[in-house]
Amino acid sequence: MEPRSNLRVLIPRQDIAAAVDTLAAAITRDYHDKNPLVLCLLKGSFIFTSDLVRRLYFPLEVDFLRLSSYGSGKESSGSVDITLHLPEGFGGRHVLIVEDIIDSGITLSFLLDYLADKEPASLRLCALLDKPARRQREVHVDYLGLTVSDEFLVGYGLDCDEKYRNLPDICILE
Ligand code: IMP
Ligand code: MG
């Protein structure tokens, strides 16, 4: 892709790949015999999830949920808009949520409470990125890739107004 003056690479693709490898190793240790349901939160996690599951060499299922708490800007709107169609047989499964980035924590704290009510056998969270400086709700991340500072990031699935998801590196949008 053409270099753009408003983008600065923060996490190059090889560092992303190393973080995904480390996460996959930890998840393999914990889930290799559990046939987990890997729940990708759309849209931001689609690339991360596809890279992650291709490093998990054991039986699992993948499903997708779409939630959004963002309008078209960079700030959380504070309310979570849900389109939830839970997969068949959700109750009783070992569920691993895969999220791109935890920011205010509003989306995830809401979702974790909502899903816990549906009685999965277990419920854990894997996030590629964490921006703890912006946290408003406490969220426990079981498998965390990288901690980042308070900057707006795009690429590797992350967008700004639906753009830049296709960048292979994670970049700061200036
Ligand atoms: P939260 O509810 O504020 O934690 O919002 C989490 C969601 O906001 C993530 O799943 C992302 O989709 C989006 N988000 C948070 N920070 C960024 C960012 O820096 N760039 C792009 N999207 C972000
Ligand atoms: Mg997201």
Coordinates of C-alpha atoms and ligand atoms in Angstrom, one line a residue:
M1 CA 0.0 0.0 0.0
E2 CA 1.1 3.6 -0.7
P3 CA 2.7 5.2 2.3
R4 CA 0.4 7.9 3.8
S5 CA 1.6 10.9 5.7
N6 CA -1.1 10.6 8.3
L7 CA -0.1 7.0 9.3
R8 CA 2.8 6.0 11.4
V9 CA 3.6 2.3 12.0
L10 CA 3.3 1.4 15.6
I11 CA 3.4 -2.4 15.5
P12 CA 4.9 -3.9 12.4
R13 CA 3.5 -7.1 11.0
Q14 CA 6.3 -9.3 12.3
D15 CA 5.7 -8.1 15.8
I16 CA 2.0 -8.8 15.4
A17 CA 2.8 -12.3 14.2
A18 CA 5.0 -12.9 17.2
A19 CA 2.3 -11.7 19.6
V20 CA -0.3 -14.0 17.9
D21 CA 2.1 -16.9 18.2
T22 CA 2.5 -16.4 21.9
L23 CA -1.3 -16.1 22.3
A24 CA -1.8 -19.3 20.3
A25 CA 0.7 -21.2 22.5
A26 CA -1.1 -20.2 25.7
I27 CA -4.6 -20.9 24.2
T28 CA -3.4 -24.3 23.0
R29 CA -2.2 -25.3 26.4
D30 CA -5.6 -24.4 27.9
Y31 CA -8.0 -25.5 25.2
H32 CA -6.5 -28.3 23.2
D33 CA -8.9 -30.9 24.6
K34 CA -12.0 -28.6 25.0
N35 CA -13.3 -28.2 21.5
P36 CA -13.9 -24.5 22.2
L37 CA -16.2 -22.1 20.5
V38 CA -14.0 -19.2 19.3
L39 CA -16.2 -16.1 19.1
C40 CA -14.9 -13.4 16.8
L41 CA -16.2 -9.9 17.5
L42 CA -16.8 -8.2 14.2
K43 CA -15.7 -6.3 12.5
G44 CA -12.4 -5.4 14.0
S45 CA -11.2 -8.9 15.0
F46 CA -11.7 -10.6 11.7
I47 CA -8.0 -10.6 10.7
F48 CA -6.7 -11.3 14.2
T49 CA -9.1 -14.2 14.5
S50 CA -8.2 -15.7 11.1
D51 CA -4.5 -15.5 12.0
L52 CA -5.1 -16.9 15.5
V53 CA -7.2 -19.9 14.6
R54 CA -4.7 -20.9 11.9
R55 CA -2.2 -21.4 14.7
L56 CA -4.5 -23.6 16.8
Y57 CA -4.0 -27.2 15.7
F58 CA -6.8 -28.8 17.6
P59 CA -10.6 -29.1 17.1
L60 CA -12.5 -25.9 17.6
E61 CA -15.5 -24.1 16.1
V62 CA -15.6 -20.4 15.0
D63 CA -18.5 -18.1 15.2
F64 CA -19.1 -14.4 14.8
L65 CA -20.8 -11.7 16.8
R66 CA -21.3 -8.1 15.8
L67 CA -21.5 -5.3 18.3
S68 CA -20.7 -1.7 18.2
S69 CA -20.4 1.1 20.7
Y70 CA -18.8 3.5 18.3
G71 CA -20.5 6.0 16.0
S72 CA -18.5 7.2 13.1
G73 CA -16.0 9.0 15.3
K74 CA -13.1 7.9 17.5
E75 CA -14.9 8.1 20.9
S76 CA -17.1 5.4 22.4
S77 CA -20.7 6.5 22.3
G78 CA -21.1 4.8 25.7
S79 CA -24.0 2.7 24.7
V80 CA -23.6 -0.7 23.1
D81 CA -25.6 -1.5 20.1
I82 CA -26.1 -5.2 19.8
T83 CA -27.0 -7.5 17.0
L84 CA -26.7 -10.8 18.7
H85 CA -27.5 -14.1 17.2
L86 CA -25.9 -16.6 19.5
P87 CA -24.7 -19.8 17.9
E88 CA -26.7 -23.0 18.5
G89 CA -25.8 -24.8 21.7
F90 CA -24.0 -21.9 23.2
G91 CA -24.8 -23.0 26.7
G92 CA -22.4 -25.7 27.9
R93 CA -19.6 -24.7 25.5
H94 CA -16.1 -23.4 26.4
V95 CA -16.3 -20.0 24.8
L96 CA -13.3 -17.9 24.0
I97 CA -14.1 -14.3 22.9
V98 CA -11.6 -12.8 20.5
E99 CA -11.4 -9.0 20.5
D100 CA -9.1 -6.7 18.6
I101 CA -8.7 -3.9 21.2
I102 CA -10.1 -3.1 24.7
D103 CA -10.5 0.6 25.1
S104 CA -13.1 2.0 27.5
G105 CA -14.1 -1.6 28.3
I106 CA -17.8 -0.8 27.8
T107 CA -18.3 -3.2 25.0
L108 CA -16.7 -6.1 26.7
S109 CA -18.0 -5.7 30.2
F110 CA -21.5 -5.6 28.7
L111 CA -20.9 -8.6 26.5
L112 CA -19.3 -10.7 29.2
D113 CA -22.2 -10.1 31.5
Y114 CA -24.7 -10.9 28.8
L115 CA -22.9 -14.1 27.7
A116 CA -22.3 -15.3 31.3
D117 CA -26.1 -15.4 31.7
K118 CA -26.3 -17.9 28.9
E119 CA -24.4 -20.4 31.0
P120 CA -21.4 -21.4 28.9
A121 CA -19.1 -24.1 30.5
S122 CA -16.4 -21.4 30.6
L123 CA -16.0 -17.9 29.2
R124 CA -12.7 -16.2 28.6
L125 CA -11.4 -13.2 26.7
C126 CA -8.5 -13.0 24.3
A127 CA -7.5 -9.5 23.1
L128 CA -4.7 -8.5 20.7
L129 CA -4.4 -5.0 22.2
D130 CA -5.2 -3.2 25.4
K131 CA -5.4 0.5 25.9
P132 CA -5.6 0.6 29.8
A133 CA -5.4 4.4 30.0
R134 CA -8.9 4.7 28.7
R135 CA -10.6 2.1 30.8
Q136 CA -14.0 3.1 32.2
R137 CA -15.2 -0.5 33.1
E138 CA -13.0 -3.1 34.6
V139 CA -12.5 -6.0 32.2
H140 CA -10.3 -9.1 32.9
V141 CA -8.4 -10.1 29.8
D142 CA -7.3 -13.7 30.0
Y143 CA -5.0 -13.7 27.0
L144 CA -3.5 -10.3 26.1
G145 CA -1.2 -9.7 23.1
L146 CA 0.2 -6.1 23.6
T147 CA -0.5 -3.1 25.7
V148 CA -0.6 0.2 23.8
S149 CA -0.7 3.8 24.7
D150 CA -3.7 6.1 24.3
E151 CA -3.6 6.7 20.5
F152 CA -6.1 5.9 17.8
L153 CA -4.9 2.9 15.9
V154 CA -5.8 1.5 12.5
G155 CA -4.8 -1.5 10.5
Y156 CA -4.9 -5.3 11.0
G157 CA -8.7 -5.1 11.2
L158 CA -8.9 -1.8 13.1
D159 CA -10.7 1.0 11.3
C160 CA -11.5 4.7 11.3
D161 CA -14.8 5.2 9.6
E162 CA -14.5 1.7 8.0
K163 CA -11.2 2.6 6.4
Y164 CA -7.7 1.2 6.9
R165 CA -8.8 -2.3 8.1
N166 CA -6.7 -3.8 5.3
L167 CA -3.3 -2.3 6.4
P168 CA -1.0 -5.2 7.4
D169 CA 0.7 -3.2 10.2
I170 CA -1.0 -1.5 13.1
C171 CA -0.5 2.2 12.7
I172 CA -1.2 5.4 14.6
L173 CA -3.7 7.6 12.7
E174 CA -2.5 11.2 13.2
Ligands
IMP1 P1 -14.7 -0.1 24.1 O1 -16.1 -0.5 24.4 O2 -14.4 1.4 24.3 O3 -13.6 -0.9 24.9 O4 -14.4 -0.3 22.5 C1 -13.8 -1.4 22.0 C2 -14.0 -1.3 20.5 O5 -13.7 0.0 20.0 C3 -13.0 -2.2 19.8 O6 -13.5 -3.5 19.6 C4 -12.7 -1.5 18.6 O7 -13.6 -2.0 17.6 C5 -13.0 0.0 18.8 N1 -11.7 0.7 19.1 C6 -11.2 1.0 20.3 N2 -10.0 1.7 20.2 C7 -9.8 1.7 18.8 C8 -8.7 2.3 18.1 O8 -7.7 2.8 18.5 N3 -8.8 2.1 16.7 C9 -9.9 1.5 16.1 N4 -10.9 1.0 16.8 C10 -10.9 1.1 18.2
MG2 MG -14.2 -4.2 17.9

